[in-house]
PDB file of C-alpha atoms in Angstrom:
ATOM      1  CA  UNK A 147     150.183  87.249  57.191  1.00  0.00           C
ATOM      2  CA  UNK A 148     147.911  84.628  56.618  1.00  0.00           C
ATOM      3  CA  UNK A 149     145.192  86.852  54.286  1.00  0.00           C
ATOM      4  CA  UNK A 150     148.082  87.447  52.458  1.00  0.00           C
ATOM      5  CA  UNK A 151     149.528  83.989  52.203  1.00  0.00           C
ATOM      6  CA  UNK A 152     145.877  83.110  50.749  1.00  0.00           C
ATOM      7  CA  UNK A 153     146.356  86.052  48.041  1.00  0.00           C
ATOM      8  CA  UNK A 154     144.973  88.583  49.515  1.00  0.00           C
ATOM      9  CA  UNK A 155     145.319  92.444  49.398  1.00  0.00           C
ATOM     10  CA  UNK A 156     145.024  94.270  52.238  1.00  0.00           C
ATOM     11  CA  UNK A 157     144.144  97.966  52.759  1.00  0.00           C
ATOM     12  CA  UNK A 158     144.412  99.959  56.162  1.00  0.00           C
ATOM     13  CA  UNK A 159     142.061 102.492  57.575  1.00  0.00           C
ATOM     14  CA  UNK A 160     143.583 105.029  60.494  1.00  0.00           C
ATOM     15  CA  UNK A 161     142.517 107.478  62.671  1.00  0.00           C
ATOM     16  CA  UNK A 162     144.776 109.291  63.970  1.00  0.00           C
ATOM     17  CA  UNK A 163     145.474 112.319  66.250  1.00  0.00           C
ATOM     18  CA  UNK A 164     148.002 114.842  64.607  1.00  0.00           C
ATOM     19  CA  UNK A 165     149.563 115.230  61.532  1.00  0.00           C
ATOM     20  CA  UNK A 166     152.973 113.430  62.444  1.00  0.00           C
ATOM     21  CA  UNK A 167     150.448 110.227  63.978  1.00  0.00           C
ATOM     22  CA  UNK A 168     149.230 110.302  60.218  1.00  0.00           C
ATOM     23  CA  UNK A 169     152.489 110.557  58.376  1.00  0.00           C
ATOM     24  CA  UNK A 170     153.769 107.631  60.052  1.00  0.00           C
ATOM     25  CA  UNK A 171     150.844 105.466  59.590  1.00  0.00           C
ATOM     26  CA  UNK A 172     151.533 105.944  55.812  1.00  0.00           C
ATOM     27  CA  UNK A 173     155.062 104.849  56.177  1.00  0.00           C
ATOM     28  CA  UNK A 174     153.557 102.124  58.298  1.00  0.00           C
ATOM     29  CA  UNK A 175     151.274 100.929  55.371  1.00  0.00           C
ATOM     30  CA  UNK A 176     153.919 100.962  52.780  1.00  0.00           C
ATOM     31  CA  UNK A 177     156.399  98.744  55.399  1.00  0.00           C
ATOM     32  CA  UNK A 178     153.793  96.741  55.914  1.00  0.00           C
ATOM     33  CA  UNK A 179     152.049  96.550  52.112  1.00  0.00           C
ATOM     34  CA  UNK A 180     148.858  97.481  53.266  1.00  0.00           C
ATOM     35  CA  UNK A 181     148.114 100.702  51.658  1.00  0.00           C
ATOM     36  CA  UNK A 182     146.061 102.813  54.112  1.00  0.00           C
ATOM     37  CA  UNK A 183     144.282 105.760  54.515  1.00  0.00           C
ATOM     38  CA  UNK A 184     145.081 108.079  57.553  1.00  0.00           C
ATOM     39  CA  UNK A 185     142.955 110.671  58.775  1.00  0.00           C
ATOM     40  CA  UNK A 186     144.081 113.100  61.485  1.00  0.00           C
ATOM     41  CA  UNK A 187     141.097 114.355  63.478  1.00  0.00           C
ATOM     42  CA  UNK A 188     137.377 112.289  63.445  1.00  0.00           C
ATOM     43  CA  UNK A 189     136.664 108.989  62.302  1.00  0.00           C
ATOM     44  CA  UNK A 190     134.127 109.615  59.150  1.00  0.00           C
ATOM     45  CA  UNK A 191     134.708 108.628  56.008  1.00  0.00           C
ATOM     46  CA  UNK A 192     133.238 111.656  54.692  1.00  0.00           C
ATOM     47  CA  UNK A 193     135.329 113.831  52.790  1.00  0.00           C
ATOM     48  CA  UNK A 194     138.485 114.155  50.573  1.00  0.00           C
ATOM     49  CA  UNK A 195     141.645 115.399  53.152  1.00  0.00           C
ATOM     50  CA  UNK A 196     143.990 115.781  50.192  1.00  0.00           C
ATOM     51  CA  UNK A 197     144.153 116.019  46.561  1.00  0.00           C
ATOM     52  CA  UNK A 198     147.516 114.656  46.203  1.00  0.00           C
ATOM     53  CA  UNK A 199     147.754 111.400  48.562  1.00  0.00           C
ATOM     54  CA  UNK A 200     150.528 110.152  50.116  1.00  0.00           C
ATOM     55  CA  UNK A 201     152.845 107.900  47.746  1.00  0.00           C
ATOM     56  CA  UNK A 202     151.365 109.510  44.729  1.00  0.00           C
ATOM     57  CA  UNK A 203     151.240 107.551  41.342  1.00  0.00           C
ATOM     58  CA  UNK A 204     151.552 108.517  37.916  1.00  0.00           C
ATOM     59  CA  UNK A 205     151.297 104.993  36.841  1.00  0.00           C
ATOM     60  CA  UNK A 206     147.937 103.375  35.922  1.00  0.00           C
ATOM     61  CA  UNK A 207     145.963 100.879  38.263  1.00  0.00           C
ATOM     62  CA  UNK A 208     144.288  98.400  37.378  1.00  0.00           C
ATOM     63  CA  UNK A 209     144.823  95.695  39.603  1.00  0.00           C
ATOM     64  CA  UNK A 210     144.277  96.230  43.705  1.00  0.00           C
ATOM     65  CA  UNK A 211     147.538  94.913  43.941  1.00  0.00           C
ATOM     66  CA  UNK A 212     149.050  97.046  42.490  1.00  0.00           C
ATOM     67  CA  UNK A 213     147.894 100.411  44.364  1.00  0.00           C
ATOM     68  CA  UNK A 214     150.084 102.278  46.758  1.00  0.00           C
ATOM     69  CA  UNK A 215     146.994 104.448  47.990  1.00  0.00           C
ATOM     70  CA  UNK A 216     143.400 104.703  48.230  1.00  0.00           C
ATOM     71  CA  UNK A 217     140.425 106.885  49.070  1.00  0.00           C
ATOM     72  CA  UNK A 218     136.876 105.518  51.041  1.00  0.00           C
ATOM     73  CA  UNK A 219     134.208 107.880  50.878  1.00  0.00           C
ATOM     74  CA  UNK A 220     131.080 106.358  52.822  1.00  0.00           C
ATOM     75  CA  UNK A 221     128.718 109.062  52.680  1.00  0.00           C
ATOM     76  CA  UNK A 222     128.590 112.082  50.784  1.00  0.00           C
ATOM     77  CA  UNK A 223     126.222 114.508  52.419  1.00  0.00           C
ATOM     78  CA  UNK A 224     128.634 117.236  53.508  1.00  0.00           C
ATOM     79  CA  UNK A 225     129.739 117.721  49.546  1.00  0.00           C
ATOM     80  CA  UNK A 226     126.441 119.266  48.945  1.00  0.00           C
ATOM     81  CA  UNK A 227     125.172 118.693  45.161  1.00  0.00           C
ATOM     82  CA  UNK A 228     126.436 115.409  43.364  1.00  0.00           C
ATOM     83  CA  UNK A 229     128.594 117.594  41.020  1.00  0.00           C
ATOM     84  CA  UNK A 230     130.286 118.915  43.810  1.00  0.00           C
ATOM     85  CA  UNK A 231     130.754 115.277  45.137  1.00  0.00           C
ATOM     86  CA  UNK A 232     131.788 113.958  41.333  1.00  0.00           C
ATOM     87  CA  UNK A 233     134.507 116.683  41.093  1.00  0.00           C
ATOM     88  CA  UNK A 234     135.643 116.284  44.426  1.00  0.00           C
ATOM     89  CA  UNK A 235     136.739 113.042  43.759  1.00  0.00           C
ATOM     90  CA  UNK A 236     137.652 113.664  40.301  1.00  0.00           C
ATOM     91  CA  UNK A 237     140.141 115.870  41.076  1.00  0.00           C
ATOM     92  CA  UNK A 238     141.977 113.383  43.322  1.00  0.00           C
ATOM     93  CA  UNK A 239     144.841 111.205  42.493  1.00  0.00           C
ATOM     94  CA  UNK A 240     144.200 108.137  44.661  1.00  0.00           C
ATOM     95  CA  UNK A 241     145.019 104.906  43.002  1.00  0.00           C
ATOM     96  CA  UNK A 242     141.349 103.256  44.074  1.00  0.00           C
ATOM     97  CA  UNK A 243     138.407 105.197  45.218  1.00  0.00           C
ATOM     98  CA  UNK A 244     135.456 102.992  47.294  1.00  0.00           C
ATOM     99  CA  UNK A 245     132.189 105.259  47.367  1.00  0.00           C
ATOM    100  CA  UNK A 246     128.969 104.218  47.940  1.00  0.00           C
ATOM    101  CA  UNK A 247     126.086 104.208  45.101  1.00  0.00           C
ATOM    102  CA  UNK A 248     124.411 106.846  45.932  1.00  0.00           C
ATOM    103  CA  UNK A 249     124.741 110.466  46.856  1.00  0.00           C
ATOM    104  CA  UNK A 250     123.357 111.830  50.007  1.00  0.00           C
ATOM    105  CA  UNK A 251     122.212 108.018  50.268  1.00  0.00           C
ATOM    106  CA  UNK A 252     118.910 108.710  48.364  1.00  0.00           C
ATOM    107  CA  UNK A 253     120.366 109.829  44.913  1.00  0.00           C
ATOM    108  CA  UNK A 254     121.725 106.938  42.938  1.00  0.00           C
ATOM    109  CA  UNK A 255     124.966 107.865  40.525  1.00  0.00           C
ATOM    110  CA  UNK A 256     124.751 106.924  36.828  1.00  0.00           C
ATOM    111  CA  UNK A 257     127.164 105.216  34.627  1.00  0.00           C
ATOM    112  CA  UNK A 258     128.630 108.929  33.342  1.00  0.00           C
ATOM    113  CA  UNK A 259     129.187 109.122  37.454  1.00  0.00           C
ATOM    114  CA  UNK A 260     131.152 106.397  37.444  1.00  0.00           C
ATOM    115  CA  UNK A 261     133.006 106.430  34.006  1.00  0.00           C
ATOM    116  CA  UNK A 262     134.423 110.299  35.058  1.00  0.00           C
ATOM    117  CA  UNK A 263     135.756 108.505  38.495  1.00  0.00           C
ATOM    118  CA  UNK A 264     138.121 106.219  37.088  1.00  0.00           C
ATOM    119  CA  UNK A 265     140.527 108.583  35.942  1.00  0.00           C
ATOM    120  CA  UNK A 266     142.979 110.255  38.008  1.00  0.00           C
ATOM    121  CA  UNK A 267     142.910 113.820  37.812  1.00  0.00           C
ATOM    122  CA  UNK A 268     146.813 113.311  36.449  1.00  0.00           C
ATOM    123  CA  UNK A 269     144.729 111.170  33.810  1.00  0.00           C
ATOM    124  CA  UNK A 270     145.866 107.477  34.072  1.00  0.00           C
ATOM    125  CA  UNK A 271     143.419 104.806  34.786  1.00  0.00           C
ATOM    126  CA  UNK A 272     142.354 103.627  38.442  1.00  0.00           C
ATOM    127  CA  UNK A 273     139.484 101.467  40.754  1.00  0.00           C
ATOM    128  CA  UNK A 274     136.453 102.748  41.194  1.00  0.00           C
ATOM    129  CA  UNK A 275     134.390 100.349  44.004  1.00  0.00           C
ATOM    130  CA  UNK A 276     131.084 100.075  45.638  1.00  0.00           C
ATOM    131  CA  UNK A 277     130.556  99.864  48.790  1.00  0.00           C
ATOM    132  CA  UNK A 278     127.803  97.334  49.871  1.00  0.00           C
ATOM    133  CA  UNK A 279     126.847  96.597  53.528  1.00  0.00           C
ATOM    134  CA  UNK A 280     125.667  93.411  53.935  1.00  0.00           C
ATOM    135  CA  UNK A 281     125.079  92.603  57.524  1.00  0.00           C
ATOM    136  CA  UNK A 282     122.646  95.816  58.470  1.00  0.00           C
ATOM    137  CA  UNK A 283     120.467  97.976  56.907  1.00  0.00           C
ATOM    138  CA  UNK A 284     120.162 102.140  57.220  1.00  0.00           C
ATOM    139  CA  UNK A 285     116.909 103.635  57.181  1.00  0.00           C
ATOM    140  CA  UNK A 286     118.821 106.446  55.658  1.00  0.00           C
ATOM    141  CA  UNK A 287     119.853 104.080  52.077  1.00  0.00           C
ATOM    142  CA  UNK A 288     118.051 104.196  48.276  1.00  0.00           C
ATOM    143  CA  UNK A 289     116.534 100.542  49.665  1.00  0.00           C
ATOM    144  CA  UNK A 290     114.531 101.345  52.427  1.00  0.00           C
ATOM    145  CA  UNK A 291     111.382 101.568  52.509  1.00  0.00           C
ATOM    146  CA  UNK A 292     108.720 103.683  54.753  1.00  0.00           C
ATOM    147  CA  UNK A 293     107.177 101.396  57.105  1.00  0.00           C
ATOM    148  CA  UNK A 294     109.863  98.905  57.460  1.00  0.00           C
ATOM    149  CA  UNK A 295     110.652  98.342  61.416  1.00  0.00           C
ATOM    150  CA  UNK A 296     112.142  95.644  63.345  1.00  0.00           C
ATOM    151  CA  UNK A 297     110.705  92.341  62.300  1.00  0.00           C
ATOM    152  CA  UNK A 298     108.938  93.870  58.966  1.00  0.00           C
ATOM    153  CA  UNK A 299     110.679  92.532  57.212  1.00  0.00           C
ATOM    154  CA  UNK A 300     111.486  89.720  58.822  1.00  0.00           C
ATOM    155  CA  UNK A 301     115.244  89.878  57.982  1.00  0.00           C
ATOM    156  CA  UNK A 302     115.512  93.625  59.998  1.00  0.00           C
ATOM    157  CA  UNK A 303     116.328  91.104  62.948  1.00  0.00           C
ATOM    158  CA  UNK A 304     116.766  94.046  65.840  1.00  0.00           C
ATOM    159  CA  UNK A 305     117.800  97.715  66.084  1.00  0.00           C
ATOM    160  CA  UNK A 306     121.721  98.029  66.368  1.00  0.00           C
ATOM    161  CA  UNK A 307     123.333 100.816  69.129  1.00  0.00           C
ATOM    162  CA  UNK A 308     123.282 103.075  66.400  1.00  0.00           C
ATOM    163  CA  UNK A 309     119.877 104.941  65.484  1.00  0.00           C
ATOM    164  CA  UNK A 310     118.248 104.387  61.939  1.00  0.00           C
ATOM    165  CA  UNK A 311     120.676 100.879  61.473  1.00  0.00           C
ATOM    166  CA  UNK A 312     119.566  97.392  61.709  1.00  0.00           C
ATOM    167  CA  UNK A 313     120.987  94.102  61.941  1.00  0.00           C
ATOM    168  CA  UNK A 314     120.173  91.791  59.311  1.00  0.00           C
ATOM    169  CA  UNK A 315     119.129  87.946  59.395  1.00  0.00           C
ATOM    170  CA  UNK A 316     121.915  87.439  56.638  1.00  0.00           C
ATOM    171  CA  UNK A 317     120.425  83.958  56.213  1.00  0.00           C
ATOM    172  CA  UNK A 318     117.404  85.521  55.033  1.00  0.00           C
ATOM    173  CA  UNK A 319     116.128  84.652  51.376  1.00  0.00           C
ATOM    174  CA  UNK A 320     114.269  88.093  51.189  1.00  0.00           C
ATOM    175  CA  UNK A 321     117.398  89.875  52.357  1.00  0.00           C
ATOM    176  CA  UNK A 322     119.816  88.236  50.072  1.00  0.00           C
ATOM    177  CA  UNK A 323     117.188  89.466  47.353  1.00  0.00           C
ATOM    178  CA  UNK A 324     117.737  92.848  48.124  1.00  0.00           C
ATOM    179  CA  UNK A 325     121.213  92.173  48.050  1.00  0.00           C
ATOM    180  CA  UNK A 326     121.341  90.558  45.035  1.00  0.00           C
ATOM    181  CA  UNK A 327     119.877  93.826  42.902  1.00  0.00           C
ATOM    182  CA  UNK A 328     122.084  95.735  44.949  1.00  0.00           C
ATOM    183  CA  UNK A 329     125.063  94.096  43.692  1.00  0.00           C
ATOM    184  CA  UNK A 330     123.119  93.812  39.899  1.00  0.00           C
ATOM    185  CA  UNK A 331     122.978  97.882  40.498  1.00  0.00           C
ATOM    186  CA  UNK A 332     126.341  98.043  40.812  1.00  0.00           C
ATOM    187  CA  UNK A 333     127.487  96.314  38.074  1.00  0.00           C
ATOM    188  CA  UNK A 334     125.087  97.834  35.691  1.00  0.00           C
ATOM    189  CA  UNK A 335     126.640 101.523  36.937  1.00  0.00           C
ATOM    190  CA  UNK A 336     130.169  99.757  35.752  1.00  0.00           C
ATOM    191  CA  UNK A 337     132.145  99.786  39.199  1.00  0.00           C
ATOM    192  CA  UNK A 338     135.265  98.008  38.864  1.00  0.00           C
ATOM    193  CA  UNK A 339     134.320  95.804  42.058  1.00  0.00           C
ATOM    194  CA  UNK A 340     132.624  96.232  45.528  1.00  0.00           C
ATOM    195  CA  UNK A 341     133.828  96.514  49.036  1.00  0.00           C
ATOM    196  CA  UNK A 342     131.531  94.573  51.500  1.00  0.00           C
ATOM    197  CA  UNK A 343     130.739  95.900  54.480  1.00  0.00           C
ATOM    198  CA  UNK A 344     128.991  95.424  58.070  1.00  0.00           C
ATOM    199  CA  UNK A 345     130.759  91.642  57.464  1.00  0.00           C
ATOM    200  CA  UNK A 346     131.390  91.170  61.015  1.00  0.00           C
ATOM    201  CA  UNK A 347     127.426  91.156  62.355  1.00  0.00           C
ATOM    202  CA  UNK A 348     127.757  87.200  62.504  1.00  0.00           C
ATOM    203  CA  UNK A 349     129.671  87.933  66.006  1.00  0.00           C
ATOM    204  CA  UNK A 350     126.447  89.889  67.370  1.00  0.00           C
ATOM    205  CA  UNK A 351     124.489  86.369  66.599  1.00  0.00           C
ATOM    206  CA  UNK A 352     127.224  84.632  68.409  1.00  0.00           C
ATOM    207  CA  UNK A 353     127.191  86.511  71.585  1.00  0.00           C
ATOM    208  CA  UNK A 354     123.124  85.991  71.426  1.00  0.00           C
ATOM    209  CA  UNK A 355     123.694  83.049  71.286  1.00  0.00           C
ATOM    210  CA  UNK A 356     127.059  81.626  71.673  1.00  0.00           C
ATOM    211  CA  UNK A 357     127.771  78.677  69.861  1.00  0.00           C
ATOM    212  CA  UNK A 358     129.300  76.315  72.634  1.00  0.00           C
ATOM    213  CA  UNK A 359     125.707  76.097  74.142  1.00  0.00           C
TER     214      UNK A 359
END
């Protein structure tokens, strides 16, 4: 309530256990206008479950506000060749579509990538965004480089639980570069916006060092 008395739109991610768990969390996100995306079975956001989402729309989006679904694919390896990932998602009728930049996390998508994406395979305009973490970095993305480690650069601040990702000193000038022709990249590729992510690494900080000491 109070990200939405500020203006906000909110989407929902869910995870769910059986089909009927993800049928109501649909109905949920429409009650509760926070369009989500419900997955029954595994918590990657790795594929395309359905062609036809829930609350389909033949209307055109342009606005966040005005979606009723969407679609986040994180990573893209399991799609095989980019065409296979473009026409995957081409042939889906979400109202916005949040994919990262690159496919397989090594080959970057072009503007023609993009352009296709925007249209609903019914045909009327939607939201393509970006995805851009911003609080740790994957030895697996475009950006890395070969002998980066922990504390080269100085910004890859320590390993997180997860092999191959890093937390990032988001204070860091040198970070924030990288950052800053990531989000050039994007725009040049003509995404309609970005969705950050890994936002929440300020806590891991905070219990290193919690702030009433």
């Amino acid at each position: 309530n109070a990200m939405r008395t500020e203006g906000r739109t909110l989407f929902a991610v869910e995870f769910c256990a059986d089909q009927a768990e993800t049928d109501a969390a649909y109905r949920a996100g429409i009650r509760d206008k926070a369009p989500a995306f419900a997955k029954p079975g595994g918590t990657a956001l790795d594929d395309t479950p359905r062609a036809h989402p829930a609350f389909e729309n033949a209307a055109e989006v342009l606005t966040i506000a005005n979606a009723r679904n969407w679609l986040p694919v994180l990573r893209s390896d399991r799609f095989g060749t980019k065409g296979k990932f473009i026409d995957a998602i081409a042939n889906t009728n979400y109202d916005v579509v949040v994919i990262d930049v690159a496919h397989r996390s090594s080959e970057l998508l072009v503007k023609t990538d993009i352009a296709r994406l925007k249209y609903k395979k019914l045909g009327p305009r939607r939201l393509v965004l970006a995805v851009m973490p911003i609080g740790r970095a994957y030895d697996w993305r475009w950006y890395w480089l070969r002998d980066w480690e922990v504390g080269n650069p100085a910004f890859l601040f320590a390993h997180d639980e997860t092999p191959g990702v890093f937390i990032t000193d988001t204070g860091s000038g040198e970070w924030r570069g990288v950052l800053g022709k990531y989000l050039a990249g994007i725009m040049d590729l003509g995404f309609d916006g970005v969705m950050f992510d890994d936002v929440g690494t300020y806590l891991w900080f905070e219990d290193l060092m919690p702030l009433g000491r």
